[in-house]
mmCIF file of C-alpha atoms and ligand atoms in Angstrom:
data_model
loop_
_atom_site.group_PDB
_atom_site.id
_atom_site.type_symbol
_atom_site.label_atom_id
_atom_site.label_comp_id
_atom_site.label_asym_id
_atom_site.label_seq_id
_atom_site.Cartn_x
_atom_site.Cartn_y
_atom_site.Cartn_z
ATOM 1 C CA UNK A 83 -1.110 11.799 -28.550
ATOM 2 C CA UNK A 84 -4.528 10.302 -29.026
ATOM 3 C CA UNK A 85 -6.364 7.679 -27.393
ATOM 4 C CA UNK A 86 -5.718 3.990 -27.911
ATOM 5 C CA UNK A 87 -7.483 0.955 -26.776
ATOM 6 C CA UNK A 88 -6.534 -1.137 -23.820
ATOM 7 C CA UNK A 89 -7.406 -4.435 -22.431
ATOM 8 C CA UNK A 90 -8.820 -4.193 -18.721
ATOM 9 C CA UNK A 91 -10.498 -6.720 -16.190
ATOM 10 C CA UNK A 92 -13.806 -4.257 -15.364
ATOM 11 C CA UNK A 93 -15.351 -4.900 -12.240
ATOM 12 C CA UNK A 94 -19.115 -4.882 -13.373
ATOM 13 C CA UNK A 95 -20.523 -6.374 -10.297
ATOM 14 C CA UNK A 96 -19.409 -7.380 -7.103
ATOM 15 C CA UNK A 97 -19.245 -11.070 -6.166
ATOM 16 C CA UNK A 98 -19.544 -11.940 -10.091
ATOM 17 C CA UNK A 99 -16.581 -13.350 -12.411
ATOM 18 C CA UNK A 100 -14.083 -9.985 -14.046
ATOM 19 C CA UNK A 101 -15.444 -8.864 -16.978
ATOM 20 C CA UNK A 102 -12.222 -9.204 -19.818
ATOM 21 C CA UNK A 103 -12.802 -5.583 -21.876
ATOM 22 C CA UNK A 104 -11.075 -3.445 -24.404
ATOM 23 C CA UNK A 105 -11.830 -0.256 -23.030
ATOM 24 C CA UNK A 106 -10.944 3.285 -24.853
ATOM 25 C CA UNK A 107 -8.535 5.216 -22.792
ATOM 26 C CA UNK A 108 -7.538 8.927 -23.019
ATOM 27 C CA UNK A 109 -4.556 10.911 -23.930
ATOM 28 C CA UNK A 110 -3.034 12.225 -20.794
ATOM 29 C CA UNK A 111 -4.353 16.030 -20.147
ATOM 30 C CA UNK A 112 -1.956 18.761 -18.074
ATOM 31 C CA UNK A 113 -0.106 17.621 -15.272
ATOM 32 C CA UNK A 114 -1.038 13.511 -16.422
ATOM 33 C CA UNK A 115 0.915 10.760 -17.669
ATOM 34 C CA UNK A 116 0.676 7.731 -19.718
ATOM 35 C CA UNK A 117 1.649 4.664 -18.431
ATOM 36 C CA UNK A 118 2.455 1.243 -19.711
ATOM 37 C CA UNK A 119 1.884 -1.443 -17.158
ATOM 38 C CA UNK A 120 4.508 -3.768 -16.609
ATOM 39 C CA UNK A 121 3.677 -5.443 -13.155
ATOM 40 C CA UNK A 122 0.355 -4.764 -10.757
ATOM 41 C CA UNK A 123 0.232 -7.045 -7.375
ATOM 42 C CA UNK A 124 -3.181 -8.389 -6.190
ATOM 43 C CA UNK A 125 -3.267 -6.661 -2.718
ATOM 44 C CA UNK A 126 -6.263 -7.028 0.171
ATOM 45 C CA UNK A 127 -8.327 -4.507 -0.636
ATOM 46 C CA UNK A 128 -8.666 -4.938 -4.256
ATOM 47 C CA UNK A 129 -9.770 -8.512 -3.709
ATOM 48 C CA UNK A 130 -12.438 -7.476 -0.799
ATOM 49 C CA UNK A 131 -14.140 -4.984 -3.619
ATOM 50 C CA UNK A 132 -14.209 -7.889 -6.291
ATOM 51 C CA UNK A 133 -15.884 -9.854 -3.904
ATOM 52 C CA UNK A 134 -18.190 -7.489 -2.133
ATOM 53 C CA UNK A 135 -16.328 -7.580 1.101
ATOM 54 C CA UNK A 136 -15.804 -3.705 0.730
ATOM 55 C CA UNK A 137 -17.940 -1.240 -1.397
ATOM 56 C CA UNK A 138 -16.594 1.882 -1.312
ATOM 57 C CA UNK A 139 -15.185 1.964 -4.499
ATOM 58 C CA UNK A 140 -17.607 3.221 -7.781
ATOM 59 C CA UNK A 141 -18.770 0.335 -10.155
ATOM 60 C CA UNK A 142 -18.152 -0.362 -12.774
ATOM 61 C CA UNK A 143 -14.390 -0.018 -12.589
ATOM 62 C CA UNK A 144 -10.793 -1.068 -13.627
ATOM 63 C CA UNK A 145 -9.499 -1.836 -9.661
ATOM 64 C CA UNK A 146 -5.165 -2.877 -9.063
ATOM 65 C CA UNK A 147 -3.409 0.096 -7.130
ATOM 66 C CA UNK A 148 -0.223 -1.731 -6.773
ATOM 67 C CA UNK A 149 1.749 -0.599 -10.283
ATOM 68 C CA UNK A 150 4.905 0.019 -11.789
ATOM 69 C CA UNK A 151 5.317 0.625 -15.635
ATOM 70 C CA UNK A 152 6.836 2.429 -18.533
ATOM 71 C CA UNK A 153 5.700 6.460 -19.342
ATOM 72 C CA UNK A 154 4.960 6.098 -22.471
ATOM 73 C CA UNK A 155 2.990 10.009 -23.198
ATOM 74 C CA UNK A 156 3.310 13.079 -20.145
ATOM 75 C CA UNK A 157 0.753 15.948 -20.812
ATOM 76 C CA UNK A 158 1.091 19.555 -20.415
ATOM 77 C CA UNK A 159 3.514 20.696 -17.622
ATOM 78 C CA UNK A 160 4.517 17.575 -16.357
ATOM 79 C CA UNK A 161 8.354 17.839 -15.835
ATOM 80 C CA UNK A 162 9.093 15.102 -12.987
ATOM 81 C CA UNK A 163 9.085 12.245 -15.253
ATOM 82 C CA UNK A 164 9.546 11.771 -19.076
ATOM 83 C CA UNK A 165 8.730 9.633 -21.897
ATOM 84 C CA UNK A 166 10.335 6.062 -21.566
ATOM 85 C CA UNK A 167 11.044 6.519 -17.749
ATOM 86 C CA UNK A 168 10.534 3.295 -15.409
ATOM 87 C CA UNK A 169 8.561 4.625 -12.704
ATOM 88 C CA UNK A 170 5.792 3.853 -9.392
ATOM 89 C CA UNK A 171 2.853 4.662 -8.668
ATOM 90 C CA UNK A 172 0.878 5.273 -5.528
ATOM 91 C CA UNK A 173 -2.795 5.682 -4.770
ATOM 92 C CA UNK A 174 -2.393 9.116 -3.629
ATOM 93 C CA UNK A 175 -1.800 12.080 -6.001
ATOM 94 C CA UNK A 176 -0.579 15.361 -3.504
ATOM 95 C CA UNK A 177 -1.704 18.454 -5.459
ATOM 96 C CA UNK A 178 1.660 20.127 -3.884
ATOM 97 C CA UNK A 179 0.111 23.775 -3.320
ATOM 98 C CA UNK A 180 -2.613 23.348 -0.706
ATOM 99 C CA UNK A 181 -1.567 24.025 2.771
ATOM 100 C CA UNK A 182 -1.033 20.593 3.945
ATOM 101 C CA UNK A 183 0.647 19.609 1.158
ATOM 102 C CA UNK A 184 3.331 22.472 2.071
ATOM 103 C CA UNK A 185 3.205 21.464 5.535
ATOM 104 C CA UNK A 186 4.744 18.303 4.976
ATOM 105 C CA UNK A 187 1.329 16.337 4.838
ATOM 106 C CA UNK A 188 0.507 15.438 1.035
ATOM 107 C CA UNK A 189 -1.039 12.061 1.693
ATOM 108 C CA UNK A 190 -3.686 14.267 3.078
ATOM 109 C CA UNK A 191 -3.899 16.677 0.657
ATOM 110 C CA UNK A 192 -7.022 18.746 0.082
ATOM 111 C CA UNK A 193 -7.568 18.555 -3.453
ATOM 112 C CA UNK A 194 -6.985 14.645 -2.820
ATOM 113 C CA UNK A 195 -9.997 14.924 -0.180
ATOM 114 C CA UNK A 196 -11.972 16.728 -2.211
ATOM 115 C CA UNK A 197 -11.564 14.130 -5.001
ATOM 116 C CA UNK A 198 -13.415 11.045 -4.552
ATOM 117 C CA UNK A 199 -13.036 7.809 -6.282
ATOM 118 C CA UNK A 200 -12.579 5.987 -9.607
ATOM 119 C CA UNK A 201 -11.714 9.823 -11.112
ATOM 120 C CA UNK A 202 -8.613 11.926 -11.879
ATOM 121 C CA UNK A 203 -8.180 15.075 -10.107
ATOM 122 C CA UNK A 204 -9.928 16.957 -12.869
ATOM 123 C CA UNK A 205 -13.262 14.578 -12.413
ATOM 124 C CA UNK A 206 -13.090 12.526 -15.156
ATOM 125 C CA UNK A 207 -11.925 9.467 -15.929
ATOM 126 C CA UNK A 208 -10.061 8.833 -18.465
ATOM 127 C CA UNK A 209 -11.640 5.426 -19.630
ATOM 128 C CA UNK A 210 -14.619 4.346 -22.042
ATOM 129 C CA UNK A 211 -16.249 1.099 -22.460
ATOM 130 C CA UNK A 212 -17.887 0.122 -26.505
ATOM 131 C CA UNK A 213 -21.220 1.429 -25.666
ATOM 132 C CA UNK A 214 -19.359 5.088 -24.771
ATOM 133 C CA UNK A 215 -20.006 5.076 -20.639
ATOM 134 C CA UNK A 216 -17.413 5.605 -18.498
ATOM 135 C CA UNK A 217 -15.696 3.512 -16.703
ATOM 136 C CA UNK A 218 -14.117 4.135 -13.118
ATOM 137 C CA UNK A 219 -10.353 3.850 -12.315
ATOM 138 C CA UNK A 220 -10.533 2.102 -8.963
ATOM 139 C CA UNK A 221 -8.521 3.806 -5.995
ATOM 140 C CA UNK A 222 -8.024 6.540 -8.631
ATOM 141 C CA UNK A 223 -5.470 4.154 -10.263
ATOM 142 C CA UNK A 224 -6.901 1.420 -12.317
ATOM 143 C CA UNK A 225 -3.802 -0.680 -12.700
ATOM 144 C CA UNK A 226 -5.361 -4.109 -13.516
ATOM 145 C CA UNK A 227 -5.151 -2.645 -17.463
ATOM 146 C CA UNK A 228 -2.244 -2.331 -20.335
ATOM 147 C CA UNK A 229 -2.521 1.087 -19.887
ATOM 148 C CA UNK A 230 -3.109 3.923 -17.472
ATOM 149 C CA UNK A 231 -3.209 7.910 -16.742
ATOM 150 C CA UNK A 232 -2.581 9.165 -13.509
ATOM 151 C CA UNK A 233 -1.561 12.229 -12.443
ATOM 152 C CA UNK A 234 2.122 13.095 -12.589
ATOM 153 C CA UNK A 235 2.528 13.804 -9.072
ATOM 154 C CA UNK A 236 1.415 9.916 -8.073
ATOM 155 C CA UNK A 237 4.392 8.917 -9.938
ATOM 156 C CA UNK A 238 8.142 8.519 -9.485
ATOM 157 C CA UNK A 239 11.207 7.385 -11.418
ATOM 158 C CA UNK A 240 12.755 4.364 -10.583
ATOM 159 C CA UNK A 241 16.735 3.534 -11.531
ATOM 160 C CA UNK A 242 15.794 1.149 -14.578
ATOM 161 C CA UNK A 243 18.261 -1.886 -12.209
ATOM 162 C CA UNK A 244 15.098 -1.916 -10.343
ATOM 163 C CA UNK A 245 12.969 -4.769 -11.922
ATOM 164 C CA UNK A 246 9.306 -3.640 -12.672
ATOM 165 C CA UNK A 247 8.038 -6.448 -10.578
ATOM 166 C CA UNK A 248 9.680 -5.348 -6.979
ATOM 167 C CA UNK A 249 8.846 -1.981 -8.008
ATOM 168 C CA UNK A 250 5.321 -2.503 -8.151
ATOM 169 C CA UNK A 251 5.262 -3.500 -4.450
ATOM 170 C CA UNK A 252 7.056 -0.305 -3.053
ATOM 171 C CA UNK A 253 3.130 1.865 -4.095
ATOM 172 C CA UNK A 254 1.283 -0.016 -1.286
ATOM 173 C CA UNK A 255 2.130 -2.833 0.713
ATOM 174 C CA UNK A 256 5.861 -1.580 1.170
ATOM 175 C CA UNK A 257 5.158 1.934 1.438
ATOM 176 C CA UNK A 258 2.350 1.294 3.930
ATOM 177 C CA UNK A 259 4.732 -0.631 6.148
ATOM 178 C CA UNK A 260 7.987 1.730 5.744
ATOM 179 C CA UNK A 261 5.760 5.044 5.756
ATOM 180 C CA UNK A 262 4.432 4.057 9.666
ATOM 181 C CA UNK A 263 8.071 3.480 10.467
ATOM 182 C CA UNK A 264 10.056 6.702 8.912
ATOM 183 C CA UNK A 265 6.738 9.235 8.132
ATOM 184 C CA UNK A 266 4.590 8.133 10.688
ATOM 185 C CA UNK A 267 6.178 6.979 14.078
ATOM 186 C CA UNK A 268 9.884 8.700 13.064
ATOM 187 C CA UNK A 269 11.313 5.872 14.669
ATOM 188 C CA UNK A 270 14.652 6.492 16.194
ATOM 189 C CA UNK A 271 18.284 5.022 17.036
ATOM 190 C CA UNK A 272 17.668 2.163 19.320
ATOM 191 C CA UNK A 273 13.792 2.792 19.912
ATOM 192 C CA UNK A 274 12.062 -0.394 20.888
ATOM 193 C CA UNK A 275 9.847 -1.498 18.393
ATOM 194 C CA UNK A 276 6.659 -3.956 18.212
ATOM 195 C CA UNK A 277 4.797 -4.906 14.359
ATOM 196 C CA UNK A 278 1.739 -6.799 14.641
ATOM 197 C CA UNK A 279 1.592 -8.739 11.677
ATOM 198 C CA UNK A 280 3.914 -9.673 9.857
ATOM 199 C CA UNK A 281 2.220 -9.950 5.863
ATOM 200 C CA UNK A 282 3.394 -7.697 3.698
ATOM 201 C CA UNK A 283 2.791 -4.604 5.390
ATOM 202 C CA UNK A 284 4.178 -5.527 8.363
ATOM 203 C CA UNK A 285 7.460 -7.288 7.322
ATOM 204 C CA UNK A 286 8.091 -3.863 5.511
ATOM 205 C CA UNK A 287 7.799 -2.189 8.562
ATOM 206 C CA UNK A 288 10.447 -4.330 10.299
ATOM 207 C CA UNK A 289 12.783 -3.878 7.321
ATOM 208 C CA UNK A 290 12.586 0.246 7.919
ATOM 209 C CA UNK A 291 12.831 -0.449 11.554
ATOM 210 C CA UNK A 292 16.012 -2.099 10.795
ATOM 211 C CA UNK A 293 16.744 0.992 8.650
ATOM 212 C CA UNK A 294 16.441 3.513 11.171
ATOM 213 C CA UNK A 295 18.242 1.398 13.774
ATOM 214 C CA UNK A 296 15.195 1.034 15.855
ATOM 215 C CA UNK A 297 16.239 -2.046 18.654
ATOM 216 C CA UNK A 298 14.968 -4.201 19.635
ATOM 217 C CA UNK A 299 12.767 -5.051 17.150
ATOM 218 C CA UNK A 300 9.477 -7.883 17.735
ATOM 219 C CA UNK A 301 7.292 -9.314 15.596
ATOM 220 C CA UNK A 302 4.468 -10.905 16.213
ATOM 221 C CA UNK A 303 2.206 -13.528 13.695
ATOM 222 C CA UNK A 304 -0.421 -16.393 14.340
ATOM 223 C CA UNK A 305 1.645 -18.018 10.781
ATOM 224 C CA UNK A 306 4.862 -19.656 12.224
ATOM 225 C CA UNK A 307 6.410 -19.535 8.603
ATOM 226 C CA UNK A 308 5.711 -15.253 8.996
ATOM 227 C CA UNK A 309 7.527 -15.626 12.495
ATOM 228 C CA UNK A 310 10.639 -17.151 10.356
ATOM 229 C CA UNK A 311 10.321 -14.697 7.840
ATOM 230 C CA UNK A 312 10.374 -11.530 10.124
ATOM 231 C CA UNK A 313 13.649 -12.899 11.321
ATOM 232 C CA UNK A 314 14.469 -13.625 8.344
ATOM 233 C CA UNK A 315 14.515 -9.325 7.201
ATOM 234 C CA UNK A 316 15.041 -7.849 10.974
ATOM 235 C CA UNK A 317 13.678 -8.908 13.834
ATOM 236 C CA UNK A 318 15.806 -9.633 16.646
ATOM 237 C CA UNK A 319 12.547 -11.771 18.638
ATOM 238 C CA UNK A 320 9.412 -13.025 17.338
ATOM 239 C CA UNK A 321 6.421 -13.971 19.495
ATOM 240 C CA UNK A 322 2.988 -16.103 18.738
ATOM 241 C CA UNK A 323 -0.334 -14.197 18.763
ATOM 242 C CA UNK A 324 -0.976 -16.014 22.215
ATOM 243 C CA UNK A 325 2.790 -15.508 23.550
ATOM 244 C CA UNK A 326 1.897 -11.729 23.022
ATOM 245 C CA UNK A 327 -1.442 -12.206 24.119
ATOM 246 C CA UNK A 328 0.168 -13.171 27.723
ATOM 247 C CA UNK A 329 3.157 -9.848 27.671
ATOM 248 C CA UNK A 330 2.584 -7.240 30.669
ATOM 249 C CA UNK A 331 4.312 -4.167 29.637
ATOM 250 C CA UNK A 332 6.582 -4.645 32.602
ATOM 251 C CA UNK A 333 8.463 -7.421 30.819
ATOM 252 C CA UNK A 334 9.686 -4.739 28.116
ATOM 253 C CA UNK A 335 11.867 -2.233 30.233
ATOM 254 C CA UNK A 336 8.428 0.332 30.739
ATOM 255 C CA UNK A 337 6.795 -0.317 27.538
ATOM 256 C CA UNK A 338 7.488 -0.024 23.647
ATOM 257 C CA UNK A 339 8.613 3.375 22.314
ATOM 258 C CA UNK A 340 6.635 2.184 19.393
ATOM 259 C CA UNK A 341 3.819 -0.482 17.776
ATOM 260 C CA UNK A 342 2.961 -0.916 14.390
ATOM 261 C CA UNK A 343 -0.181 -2.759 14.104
ATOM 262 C CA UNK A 344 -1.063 -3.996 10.784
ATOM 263 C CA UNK A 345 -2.802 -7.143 11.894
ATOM 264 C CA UNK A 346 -5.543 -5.819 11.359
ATOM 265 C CA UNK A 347 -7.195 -7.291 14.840
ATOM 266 C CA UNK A 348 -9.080 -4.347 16.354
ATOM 267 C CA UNK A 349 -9.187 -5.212 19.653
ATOM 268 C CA UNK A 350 -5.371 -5.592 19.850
ATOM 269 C CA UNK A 351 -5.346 -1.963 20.023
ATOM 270 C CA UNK A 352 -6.360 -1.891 23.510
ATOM 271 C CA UNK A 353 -3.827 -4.410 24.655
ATOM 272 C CA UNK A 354 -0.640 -2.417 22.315
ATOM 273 C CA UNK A 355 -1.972 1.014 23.959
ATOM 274 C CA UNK A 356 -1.380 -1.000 27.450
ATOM 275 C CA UNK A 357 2.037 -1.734 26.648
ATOM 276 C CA UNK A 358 3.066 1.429 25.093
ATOM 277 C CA UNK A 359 5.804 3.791 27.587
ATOM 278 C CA UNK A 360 5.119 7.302 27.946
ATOM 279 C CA UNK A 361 4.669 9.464 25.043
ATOM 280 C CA UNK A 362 4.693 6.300 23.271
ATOM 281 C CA UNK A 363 3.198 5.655 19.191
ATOM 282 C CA UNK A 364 0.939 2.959 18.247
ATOM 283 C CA UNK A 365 0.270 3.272 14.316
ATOM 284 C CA UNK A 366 -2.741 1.523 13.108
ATOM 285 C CA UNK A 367 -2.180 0.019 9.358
ATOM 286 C CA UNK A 368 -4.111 -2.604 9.800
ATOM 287 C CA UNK A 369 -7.550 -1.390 7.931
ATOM 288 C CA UNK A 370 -9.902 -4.444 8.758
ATOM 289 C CA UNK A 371 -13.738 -4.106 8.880
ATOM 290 C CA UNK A 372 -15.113 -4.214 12.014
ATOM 291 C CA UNK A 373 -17.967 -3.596 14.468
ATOM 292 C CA UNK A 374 -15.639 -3.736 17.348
ATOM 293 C CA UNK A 375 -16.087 -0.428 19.577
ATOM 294 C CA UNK A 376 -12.259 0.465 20.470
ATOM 295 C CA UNK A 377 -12.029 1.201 24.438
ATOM 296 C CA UNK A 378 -9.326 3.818 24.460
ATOM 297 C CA UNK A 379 -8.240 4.859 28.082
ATOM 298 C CA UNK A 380 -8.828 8.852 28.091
ATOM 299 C CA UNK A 381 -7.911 9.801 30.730
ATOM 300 C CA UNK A 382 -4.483 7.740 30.776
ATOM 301 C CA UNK A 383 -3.703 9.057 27.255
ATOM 302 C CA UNK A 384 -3.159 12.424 29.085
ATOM 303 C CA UNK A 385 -1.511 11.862 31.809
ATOM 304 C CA UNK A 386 0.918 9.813 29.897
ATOM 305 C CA UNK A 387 1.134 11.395 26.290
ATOM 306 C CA UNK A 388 0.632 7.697 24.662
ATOM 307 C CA UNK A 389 -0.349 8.309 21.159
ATOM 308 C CA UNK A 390 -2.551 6.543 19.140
ATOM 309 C CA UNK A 391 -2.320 7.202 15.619
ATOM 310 C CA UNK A 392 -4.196 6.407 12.256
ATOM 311 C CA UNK A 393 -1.948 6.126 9.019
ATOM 312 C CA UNK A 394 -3.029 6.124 5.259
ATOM 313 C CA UNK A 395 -0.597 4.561 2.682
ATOM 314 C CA UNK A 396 2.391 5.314 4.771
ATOM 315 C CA UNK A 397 1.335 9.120 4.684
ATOM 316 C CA UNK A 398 3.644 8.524 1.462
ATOM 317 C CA UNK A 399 5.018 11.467 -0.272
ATOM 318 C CA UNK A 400 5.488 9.507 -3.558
ATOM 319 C CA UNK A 401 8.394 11.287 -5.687
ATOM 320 C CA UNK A 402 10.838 11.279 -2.414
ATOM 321 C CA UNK A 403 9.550 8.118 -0.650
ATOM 322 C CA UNK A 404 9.225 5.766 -3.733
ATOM 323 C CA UNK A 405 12.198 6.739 -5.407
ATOM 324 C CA UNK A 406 14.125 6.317 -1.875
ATOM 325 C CA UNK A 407 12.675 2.935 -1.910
ATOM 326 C CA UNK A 408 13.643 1.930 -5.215
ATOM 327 C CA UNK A 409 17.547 3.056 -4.404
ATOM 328 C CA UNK A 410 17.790 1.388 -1.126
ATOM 329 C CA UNK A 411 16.716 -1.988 -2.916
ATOM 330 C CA UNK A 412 19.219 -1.248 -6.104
ATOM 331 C CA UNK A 413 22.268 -1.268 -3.030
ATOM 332 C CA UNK A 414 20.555 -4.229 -1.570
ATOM 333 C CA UNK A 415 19.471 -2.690 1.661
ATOM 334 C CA UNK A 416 15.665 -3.856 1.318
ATOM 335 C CA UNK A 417 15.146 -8.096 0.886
ATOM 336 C CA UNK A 418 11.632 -7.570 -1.336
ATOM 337 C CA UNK A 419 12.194 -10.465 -3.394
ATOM 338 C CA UNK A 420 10.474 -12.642 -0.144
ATOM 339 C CA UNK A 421 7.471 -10.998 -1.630
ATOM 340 C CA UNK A 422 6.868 -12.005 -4.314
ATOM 341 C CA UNK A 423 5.587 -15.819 -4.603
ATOM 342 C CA UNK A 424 3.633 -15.880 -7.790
ATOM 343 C CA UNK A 425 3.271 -14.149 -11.611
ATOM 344 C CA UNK A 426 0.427 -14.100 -13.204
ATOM 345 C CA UNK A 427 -1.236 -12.417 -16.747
ATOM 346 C CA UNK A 428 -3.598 -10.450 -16.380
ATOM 347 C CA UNK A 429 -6.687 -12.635 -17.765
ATOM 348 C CA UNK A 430 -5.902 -14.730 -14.953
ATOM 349 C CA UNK A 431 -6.611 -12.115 -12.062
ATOM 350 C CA UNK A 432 -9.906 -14.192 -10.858
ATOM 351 C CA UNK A 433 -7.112 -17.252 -10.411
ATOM 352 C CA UNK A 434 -4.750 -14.113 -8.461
ATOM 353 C CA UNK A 435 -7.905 -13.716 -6.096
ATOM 354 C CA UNK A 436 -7.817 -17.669 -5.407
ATOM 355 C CA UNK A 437 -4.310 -17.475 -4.363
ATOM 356 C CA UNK A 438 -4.868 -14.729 -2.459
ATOM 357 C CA UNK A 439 -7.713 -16.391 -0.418
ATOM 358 C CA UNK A 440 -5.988 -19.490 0.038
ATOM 359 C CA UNK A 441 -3.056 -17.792 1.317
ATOM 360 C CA UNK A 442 -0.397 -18.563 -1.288
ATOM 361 C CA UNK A 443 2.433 -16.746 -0.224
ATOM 362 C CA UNK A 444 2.693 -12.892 -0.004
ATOM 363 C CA UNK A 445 1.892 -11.349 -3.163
ATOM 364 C CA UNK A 446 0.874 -12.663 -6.757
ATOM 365 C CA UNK A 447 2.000 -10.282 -9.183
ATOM 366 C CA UNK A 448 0.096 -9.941 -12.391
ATOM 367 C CA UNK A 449 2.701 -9.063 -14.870
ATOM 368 C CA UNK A 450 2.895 -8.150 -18.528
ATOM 369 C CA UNK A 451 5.076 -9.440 -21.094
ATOM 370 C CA UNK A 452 8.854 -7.675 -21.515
HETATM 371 ZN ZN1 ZN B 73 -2.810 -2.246 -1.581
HETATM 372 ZN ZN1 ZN B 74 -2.315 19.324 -1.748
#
């Protein structure tokens, strides 16, 4: 194993065009892998670095956390996946030995805390531009390359039916919206259940929802083709932002057992605490920037056990929740193919980010050849 050259769109400077590199990247060290990118999608967040709308990510650096591929090298002790296997990736690497991690809570594992960004676990990263500075892997992925190293543990095996380009969803936008559902809110038989938003995220929600049996289930969207879309994969009633805007909590049989907000509108999570029943869950996916100061009723959370509850990446435990997702869309349980609207190589991510902003569809996949 040595190093080898990949092409990368580097992130040199916010608000500025992609810089189009060939960047040296590193042989995978213990407990990494090697990965051949086959599809990366063009989510939110990765757009809002590129243009400066968030900055919390270390410049310069390779950003796309949305990716699916081919292991093409594993390093030293690395015995989940091997060479040639068709596998996920998520953002979050569970070390698997700290405390939380045994206690069932990996997406906030300590070592991942302790981490930072645009580095692997070890504090490196594992690419170099010509002039021999490092360059940062973006949410600790750096997908928006022909190759990458992540650590083992970020990465499950897919059944190879599963084509790389649905795949590459399940790491984010699906896991984010399945992961409030099953890891977050443990929906049950029959619980009512409310999504805000019904983009990506949210529509994945529904689809788990629909999973766990969860009735009835209501979406909600200001986008009236979303509304047809979310009962399109689930939900038995949609409603208009201002419909829902004008719902007292006495119209749904003493409140929701659970909301999934992944709007994204802050203030909405006064009005979903409002109509939540006792001991009820609101999850909030929806990760906007905001000023707004959140008014949370105190003393009514404990006198009626309402719960209120943040969620990162689905709290996704990525070799059992991936590779669950992947199976459930081999037998046809989970419609992702709505997703996906456009393909794109990478040199044309900057044209990705245009669709994105002008709303084209769900997702734009940058893809790489077969
Ligand atoms: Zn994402
Ligand atoms: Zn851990």
């Amino acid at each position: 194993m040595n190093e080898m050259i990949t092409n990368a769109a580097v992130l040199r400077e916010a608000k500025k065009p992609l810089s189009f590199e060939e960047l040296t990247i590193d042989a995978p060290r213990a407990g990494e892998v090697r990965i051949q990118l086959k599809s990366c999608g063009v989510c939110h967040t990765d757009y809002s670095l590129a243009k400066g709308i968030l900055d919390h990510q270390p410049i310069p650096s390779v950003l796309g956390h949305e990716g699916s591929g081919i292991v093409i090298d594993v390093g030293p002790g690395v015995s989940n996946v091997n060479k040639g296997d068709h596998v996920v990736m998520a953002p979050i690497a569970p070390c698997g030995q700290c405390g939380r991690c045994m206690n069932q809570e990996g997406a906030y594992c300590e070592r991942e805390e302790k981490r930072g960004w645009g580095i692997l676990p070890d504090g490196r990263t594992p690419l170099t531009d010509k002039d021999g500075n490092g360059v940062a892997i973006g949410f600790n992925t750096g997908f928006y390359s022909d190759y990458a190293v992540v650590p083992s543990t970020a990465v499950a095996k897919i059944p190879k039916d599963v084509p790389f380009e649905i795949a590459s969803l399940l790491g984010c936008a699906v896991v984010s919206g399945y992961g409030a559902i099953v890891n977050t809110a443990q929906v049950q038989v029959s619980q009512s259940t409310l999504v805000l938003g019904l983009g990506g995220v949210g529509l994945s929600a529904v689809m788990a929802a629909k999973l766990r049996g969860a009735y009835p289930i209501i979406g909600v969207d200001t986008n009236k083709e979303r509304l047809e879309l979310g009962k399109e994969v689930g939900c038995d009633q949609v409603m208009t932002a201002e419909e829902f805007n004008n719902i007292k909590i006495t119209d749904f049989n003493g409140g929701f057992d659970v909301i999934i907000e992944a709007s994204g509108a802050v203030p909405v999570i006064e009005k979903c605490m409002s109509l939540l029943r006792r001991h009820g869950i609101c999850v909030y996916v929806g990760a906007a920037e905001s000023t707004y100061e959140l008014k949370v009723p105190h003393l009514e959370l404990v006198a009626t056990g309402k719960r209120l509850c943040g969620c990162l990446t689905g709290e996704v435990r990525p070799a059992l929740d991936l590779s669950n997702l992947a199976k459930l869309y081999s037998a046809g349980r989970l419609p992702l193919d709505i997703f996906i609207s456009k393909r794109r190589p990478l040199d044309e991510l900057e044209l990705a980010f245009d669709d994105l902003e002008k709303g084209i569809g769900l997702r734009t996949l940058i893809t790489w050849p077969k």
